[in-house]
XYZ file of C-alpha atoms in Angstrom:
451
model
C 97.818 143.536 3.128
C 94.124 144.085 4.127
C 92.564 146.052 6.246
C 90.077 145.025 9.458
C 87.866 148.208 9.672
C 86.340 147.336 12.883
C 87.280 145.361 15.604
C 85.580 142.184 15.795
C 86.918 139.757 13.408
C 86.841 136.165 12.005
C 85.904 133.326 14.936
C 88.859 131.537 13.650
C 91.261 133.620 14.233
C 90.463 133.979 17.557
C 89.849 137.915 18.294
C 86.753 138.210 20.511
C 84.205 140.437 18.939
C 83.326 143.567 20.452
C 80.781 143.228 23.411
C 80.281 145.250 26.549
C 82.834 147.099 28.152
C 80.988 150.348 27.187
C 79.261 151.497 24.761
C 79.768 150.964 21.014
C 81.216 153.118 18.526
C 78.097 154.267 17.472
C 77.028 155.376 20.812
C 80.468 157.571 21.013
C 80.516 161.422 20.749
C 82.716 160.957 17.615
C 83.895 158.939 15.021
C 87.295 157.039 15.760
C 88.525 158.753 12.734
C 87.482 162.177 14.846
C 89.073 161.415 17.734
C 91.882 160.839 15.574
C 92.509 164.007 13.767
C 90.892 166.387 17.240
C 93.913 164.413 19.444
C 96.874 164.413 16.928
C 96.522 168.147 15.863
C 95.416 169.146 19.395
C 98.271 166.495 21.483
C 100.475 169.503 23.852
C 102.676 166.629 25.264
C 103.601 163.168 23.367
C 105.629 159.770 24.238
C 106.842 158.008 21.979
C 108.062 154.430 22.569
C 110.622 152.992 20.181
C 111.613 149.155 20.760
C 114.851 147.118 19.746
C 113.007 145.524 16.984
C 113.101 149.087 14.922
C 116.185 150.707 16.217
C 119.139 147.306 15.976
C 119.661 144.453 13.871
C 122.536 141.793 14.395
C 124.611 144.496 13.582
C 123.806 146.682 16.183
C 122.281 150.060 15.802
C 121.062 150.747 12.822
C 122.267 154.734 12.051
C 120.000 155.886 8.932
C 116.887 154.286 11.496
C 118.135 156.625 13.863
C 118.644 159.606 11.866
C 115.264 159.156 10.308
C 113.680 158.301 13.449
C 115.030 162.467 14.852
C 113.829 163.967 11.856
C 110.622 163.210 12.064
C 110.284 164.153 15.813
C 111.980 167.079 15.225
C 109.444 167.517 12.421
C 106.567 166.737 15.219
C 108.325 168.919 18.168
C 107.950 172.030 14.786
C 104.245 171.057 14.027
C 101.992 173.780 15.452
C 98.705 172.832 17.954
C 95.413 173.026 16.416
C 94.104 177.063 17.084
C 97.950 178.240 17.596
C 100.294 179.610 14.752
C 103.339 181.105 14.396
C 102.163 184.837 15.301
C 99.834 183.691 18.009
C 102.842 181.195 19.887
C 105.515 184.098 19.575
C 107.701 181.702 17.323
C 109.743 182.646 14.383
C 107.948 182.379 10.979
C 107.927 178.670 9.197
C 111.151 177.984 7.775
C 112.515 175.044 5.367
C 112.762 171.369 6.744
C 114.685 168.705 5.418
C 111.093 166.777 4.125
C 110.965 169.646 1.341
C 108.161 171.104 2.956
C 107.846 174.485 5.180
C 109.023 173.891 8.506
C 106.447 174.825 11.121
C 107.027 177.225 13.958
C 109.684 175.496 16.543
C 108.871 174.215 19.377
C 105.145 173.861 19.270
C 104.901 170.226 20.871
C 106.831 167.846 23.655
C 108.468 165.125 23.187
C 108.991 162.035 25.616
C 110.858 159.300 23.329
C 111.236 155.737 25.485
C 114.395 153.808 23.910
C 115.329 150.275 23.842
C 118.198 149.052 22.320
C 120.520 148.751 25.240
C 121.159 145.243 25.087
C 121.172 144.947 21.763
C 123.604 147.520 21.112
C 126.297 145.893 23.442
C 125.757 143.101 22.479
C 126.287 143.697 19.097
C 129.500 146.329 20.028
C 131.014 143.195 21.831
C 130.766 141.069 18.790
C 132.792 143.719 16.948
C 135.397 142.828 18.898
C 135.447 139.124 19.646
C 133.358 138.521 22.504
C 129.889 136.442 20.743
C 127.467 137.084 23.964
C 123.998 136.181 24.599
C 123.000 137.392 27.064
C 119.638 135.398 28.222
C 120.276 135.833 31.760
C 119.537 139.454 34.314
C 122.816 139.635 34.940
C 124.398 138.611 31.480
C 121.326 141.582 29.898
C 122.845 144.072 32.853
C 125.982 143.504 31.736
C 125.179 144.002 28.129
C 122.900 147.072 28.956
C 126.139 148.182 30.675
C 128.070 148.290 27.307
C 125.299 149.236 25.296
C 123.886 151.942 27.187
C 126.520 154.864 26.518
C 127.145 154.028 22.877
C 122.803 154.422 22.451
C 122.522 157.791 24.129
C 125.858 158.948 22.048
C 124.181 157.505 18.609
C 120.836 159.241 19.830
C 122.305 162.572 20.895
C 124.211 163.157 17.511
C 121.703 162.938 15.137
C 119.184 165.384 17.411
C 122.104 167.762 17.141
C 121.617 168.327 13.860
C 118.295 169.046 14.211
C 118.729 171.553 17.223
C 117.337 169.308 20.029
C 119.455 169.188 23.545
C 118.785 165.495 24.575
C 118.586 164.489 28.362
C 119.544 160.862 29.323
C 117.123 159.436 31.829
C 117.469 156.145 33.747
C 114.508 154.490 35.759
C 113.758 151.559 37.979
C 110.480 151.107 39.007
C 111.443 151.813 42.429
C 111.825 155.522 41.225
C 107.623 155.341 40.512
C 107.260 153.515 43.004
C 107.727 155.376 45.734
C 105.417 158.616 45.819
C 108.085 161.596 46.816
C 110.603 159.777 43.950
C 107.624 159.832 41.825
C 106.752 163.416 42.221
C 110.502 164.450 42.330
C 110.506 162.482 38.667
C 107.942 164.289 37.695
C 109.339 167.587 38.158
C 112.860 166.579 36.336
C 110.528 166.134 33.246
C 108.467 169.129 33.493
C 111.696 171.292 33.684
C 112.648 169.816 31.093
C 110.070 169.754 29.361
C 110.095 173.199 30.000
C 113.441 173.883 28.646
C 112.828 172.200 25.486
C 114.801 168.965 25.942
C 114.155 165.522 24.531
C 114.291 163.130 27.730
C 115.297 160.137 26.382
C 114.121 157.575 28.870
C 115.052 154.050 29.092
C 114.707 151.127 32.289
C 118.489 151.551 34.153
C 119.009 147.820 33.173
C 122.594 147.711 34.927
C 121.213 148.233 38.569
C 117.372 147.409 38.587
C 117.077 143.503 40.316
C 114.169 141.522 38.812
C 111.461 143.022 41.112
C 112.373 146.348 40.703
C 112.404 145.979 36.662
C 109.091 147.125 34.618
C 109.400 144.025 32.349
C 109.385 145.776 29.322
C 109.650 149.185 27.854
C 106.011 149.112 26.902
C 105.514 148.701 30.546
C 107.958 152.075 31.353
C 106.796 154.067 28.550
C 102.699 153.819 29.838
C 103.579 154.659 33.393
C 105.400 157.898 31.878
C 102.023 158.540 29.798
C 100.573 158.876 33.250
C 104.054 161.324 34.641
C 103.613 163.931 31.943
C 100.399 163.855 31.424
C 100.728 163.092 28.132
C 97.864 163.804 25.249
C 98.931 160.846 22.971
C 100.815 157.940 23.203
C 102.716 156.825 20.065
C 104.746 153.498 19.803
C 106.516 152.502 16.777
C 107.134 148.917 16.110
C 108.394 145.786 13.754
C 104.779 145.054 12.870
C 102.389 147.338 10.495
C 100.120 147.596 13.127
C 97.915 145.513 15.708
C 97.209 142.542 13.327
C 93.269 140.811 13.672
C 94.894 137.659 14.986
C 97.875 135.767 15.965
C 100.122 135.792 12.950
C 102.305 133.056 14.080
C 98.702 131.037 13.247
C 96.959 133.231 10.438
C 99.844 135.291 9.011
C 97.690 136.771 6.556
C 95.090 138.392 9.172
C 94.674 142.071 8.980
C 95.671 144.991 10.076
C 92.890 146.794 12.364
C 92.606 150.110 12.106
C 91.074 150.784 15.276
C 90.555 149.260 18.680
C 87.117 150.560 20.118
C 87.601 148.984 23.522
C 91.147 147.318 23.753
C 90.234 146.005 27.516
C 87.566 143.755 25.473
C 90.383 142.029 23.442
C 91.327 138.838 24.490
C 95.422 139.124 24.706
C 96.397 135.802 24.858
C 94.630 134.407 22.086
C 95.469 138.167 19.940
C 99.092 138.108 20.073
C 101.737 135.927 19.119
C 105.389 135.631 20.610
C 108.295 138.379 21.744
C 110.506 139.635 18.614
C 114.323 138.390 18.703
C 115.871 141.332 19.696
C 113.641 142.905 21.847
C 111.866 141.964 25.333
C 108.052 142.750 24.576
C 105.453 141.904 21.316
C 102.295 143.376 20.748
C 101.127 141.375 23.769
C 103.223 143.898 25.927
C 101.899 147.180 23.620
C 98.327 146.504 23.907
C 98.456 146.084 27.671
C 100.698 149.495 27.854
C 97.436 151.168 25.106
C 95.393 149.402 27.642
C 96.845 150.862 30.534
C 96.949 155.013 28.865
C 93.095 154.308 27.550
C 92.507 154.209 31.348
C 93.936 157.501 31.762
C 91.714 158.780 28.572
C 94.810 158.758 26.589
C 94.578 157.483 23.513
C 98.034 155.129 21.314
C 98.721 154.729 17.787
C 100.637 152.160 16.732
C 103.076 152.385 13.922
C 105.621 150.188 11.928
C 108.849 152.081 12.945
C 110.907 151.170 9.737
C 107.926 152.673 7.429
C 109.713 156.061 6.075
C 108.345 159.048 7.671
C 105.507 157.073 9.764
C 104.520 159.492 12.218
C 104.259 162.491 9.809
C 101.914 160.690 7.176
C 100.359 159.515 9.498
C 99.753 162.595 11.530
C 99.119 163.944 7.531
C 96.397 160.907 6.875
C 94.155 162.648 9.774
C 94.565 166.123 8.851
C 96.877 167.242 10.937
C 99.596 168.677 8.369
C 100.733 167.767 5.129
C 102.612 164.774 3.872
C 106.246 165.361 3.866
C 107.366 165.931 0.435
C 107.926 162.917 -1.658
C 105.348 160.841 0.594
C 101.692 160.201 0.576
C 99.677 160.209 3.862
C 100.070 156.817 6.084
C 96.157 155.133 6.172
C 97.787 151.962 8.300
C 98.652 151.744 12.063
C 96.171 151.116 14.846
C 94.694 153.965 16.550
C 93.403 152.495 19.564
C 90.645 154.407 21.653
C 90.592 155.575 25.249
C 88.495 154.537 27.533
C 84.823 156.069 28.318
C 85.783 157.832 31.414
C 89.471 158.853 32.630
C 90.950 157.120 35.978
C 92.317 159.479 38.939
C 96.222 159.735 38.174
C 96.364 158.306 41.571
C 94.735 155.234 41.442
C 96.641 154.795 38.406
C 99.775 155.228 39.946
C 98.954 152.993 43.308
C 97.561 150.018 40.979
C 100.710 149.722 38.504
C 103.565 151.146 40.898
C 104.414 147.280 41.449
C 103.492 143.602 40.844
C 100.561 142.746 43.224
C 102.086 140.718 46.126
C 99.484 138.541 46.439
C 95.547 137.941 45.965
C 92.438 137.827 47.477
C 89.828 135.890 46.533
C 85.753 137.440 47.087
C 82.236 136.089 46.789
C 79.442 136.295 44.630
C 78.411 139.270 46.762
C 81.587 141.018 47.658
C 81.939 141.213 43.428
C 78.658 142.496 42.498
C 79.350 145.318 45.384
C 82.515 146.421 43.738
C 81.954 146.243 39.904
C 78.596 147.443 40.596
C 77.356 149.351 43.633
C 80.996 151.853 43.863
C 81.447 149.519 47.378
C 84.968 148.859 49.256
C 85.541 145.308 50.023
C 84.742 144.281 53.901
C 86.188 140.686 55.567
C 82.809 139.322 55.064
C 83.325 139.163 51.387
C 86.763 137.389 51.528
C 87.130 133.920 50.993
C 90.659 133.421 50.255
C 94.221 134.821 50.608
C 97.295 133.808 48.928
C 100.686 135.362 49.112
C 102.946 136.615 51.970
C 101.772 140.655 51.659
C 102.283 143.182 54.190
C 99.890 145.744 55.278
C 99.683 148.411 52.379
C 100.382 145.584 49.890
C 99.176 145.919 46.343
C 96.883 143.084 45.760
C 94.799 141.055 43.008
C 91.192 140.225 43.795
C 90.070 137.473 42.020
C 86.419 136.434 41.504
C 85.951 132.826 40.751
C 89.032 132.754 39.363
C 89.366 135.810 37.206
C 91.209 139.569 37.842
C 88.227 141.968 38.214
C 90.681 144.355 40.029
C 93.427 145.408 42.137
C 94.085 147.735 45.129
C 95.559 148.174 48.672
C 95.035 145.846 51.461
C 94.552 147.552 54.252
C 95.010 143.900 56.516
C 98.374 141.681 55.827
C 97.966 137.975 54.468
C 98.382 136.906 58.128
C 95.490 139.191 59.244
C 93.851 138.768 56.821
C 93.231 135.258 56.916
C 92.296 135.225 60.535
C 89.691 137.501 59.619
C 88.081 136.635 56.365
C 84.437 135.923 55.947
C 84.172 137.059 59.418
C 81.505 140.456 60.182
C 82.555 143.590 61.811
C 82.323 142.817 65.516
C 83.512 139.501 64.780
C 86.851 141.186 63.336
C 86.814 143.481 66.568
C 87.354 140.070 68.681
C 90.024 139.091 67.345
C 92.070 141.786 66.281
C 90.698 144.319 68.596
C 88.864 147.764 68.159
C 92.532 149.289 66.119
C 90.893 147.662 62.987
C 90.122 148.885 59.399
C 86.707 148.345 58.069
C 87.096 147.652 54.895
C 90.006 145.283 53.186
C 90.323 147.179 50.896
C 89.154 150.992 50.424
C 86.823 151.883 47.259
C 89.369 154.895 46.871
C 92.043 152.744 46.768
C 90.882 150.399 43.975
C 91.112 150.018 40.247
C 89.086 147.889 38.672
C 89.589 146.272 35.587
C 93.048 146.362 36.167
C 95.481 145.648 33.043
C 98.384 143.563 35.389
């Protein structure tokens, strides 16, 4: 397949050329190749997400794929960090591994695996017992996940056991990350597991999730875990060869982009096609997850999950290690560069803790103050209110119908409707002195949110 070397593409293919949104690649301190080489050599904590389209097919989980991925993650776990060796880290000397190449010092990196596949495994298990089901509704998907989650975890535990990697099942709902205390508890649990050298295998708790508390897909979940575990790198294994420069349903010969300099500048609606037959995501959700990770200053590497030894070969292509025996370095896939300036982790948490419960439309002056002056949103700048959100609810901020960010509202929707467009003394006359000067304080506002 042909390769797309920059971020621009033929206008017919529907991909917008990079413009605005920060400096161009030439204005960064290093090229994307240098950045990739540095990050892959130094990334200590790595979140790896693998979807149903990679792990499963019509007959259920593919055992050969799982075995191959387990071997690759064991190799990645043992890959020394740049500047570290067995002597300095206190680890034993390298030994031979399954690739035929020397095995590096053990345990240099800490991994978190986000694994889909429970619904697909459950559907196949039921079919093998003469119960063909098509879990399309929420209840049916939850039932299929209940059947398949145990089989999924058992399969993972078996293949990682061969590499001496203990595993831990972690099932999450959005509420586990939305409540701040539960978020902190989850973070402490992950930290302890990683300190013990245990591989957390994470999936959404589909069996008990309600629609309002679902992540939507595991790409979303993985992007939130990047923040939770303070990852240095996000690897997303997909059924595609990388990010194509146009919708593959319309342009089947679209080239694969080697890198994306500013993922926020992409028109994802035009760029991405539909969802895969066994998964719930698709390239749209993967790029949305990459955009969130980029806001934290974390790059994303999107790779074809069924390509043999793709992780080690991609690291070899960047110079972080030697290619596994019998394989060449893997030069394809797509590198999504991090944002120039990382946002605060607290802002990331508040912006993506839940779906926005409503929208606030602002005028030109308020939009300028928010976008260019670092200001807060005042009642006078609000022109319309949508939704039934409560005080402290997450809302979209819209200008001329376009989203410019999300934030926590100091007012409920009914109160905000009473005071929108008013000055401070007029607000006091309606709500009394016990009111907030801002509708959304700038510390509780994330511009250009990936929602």
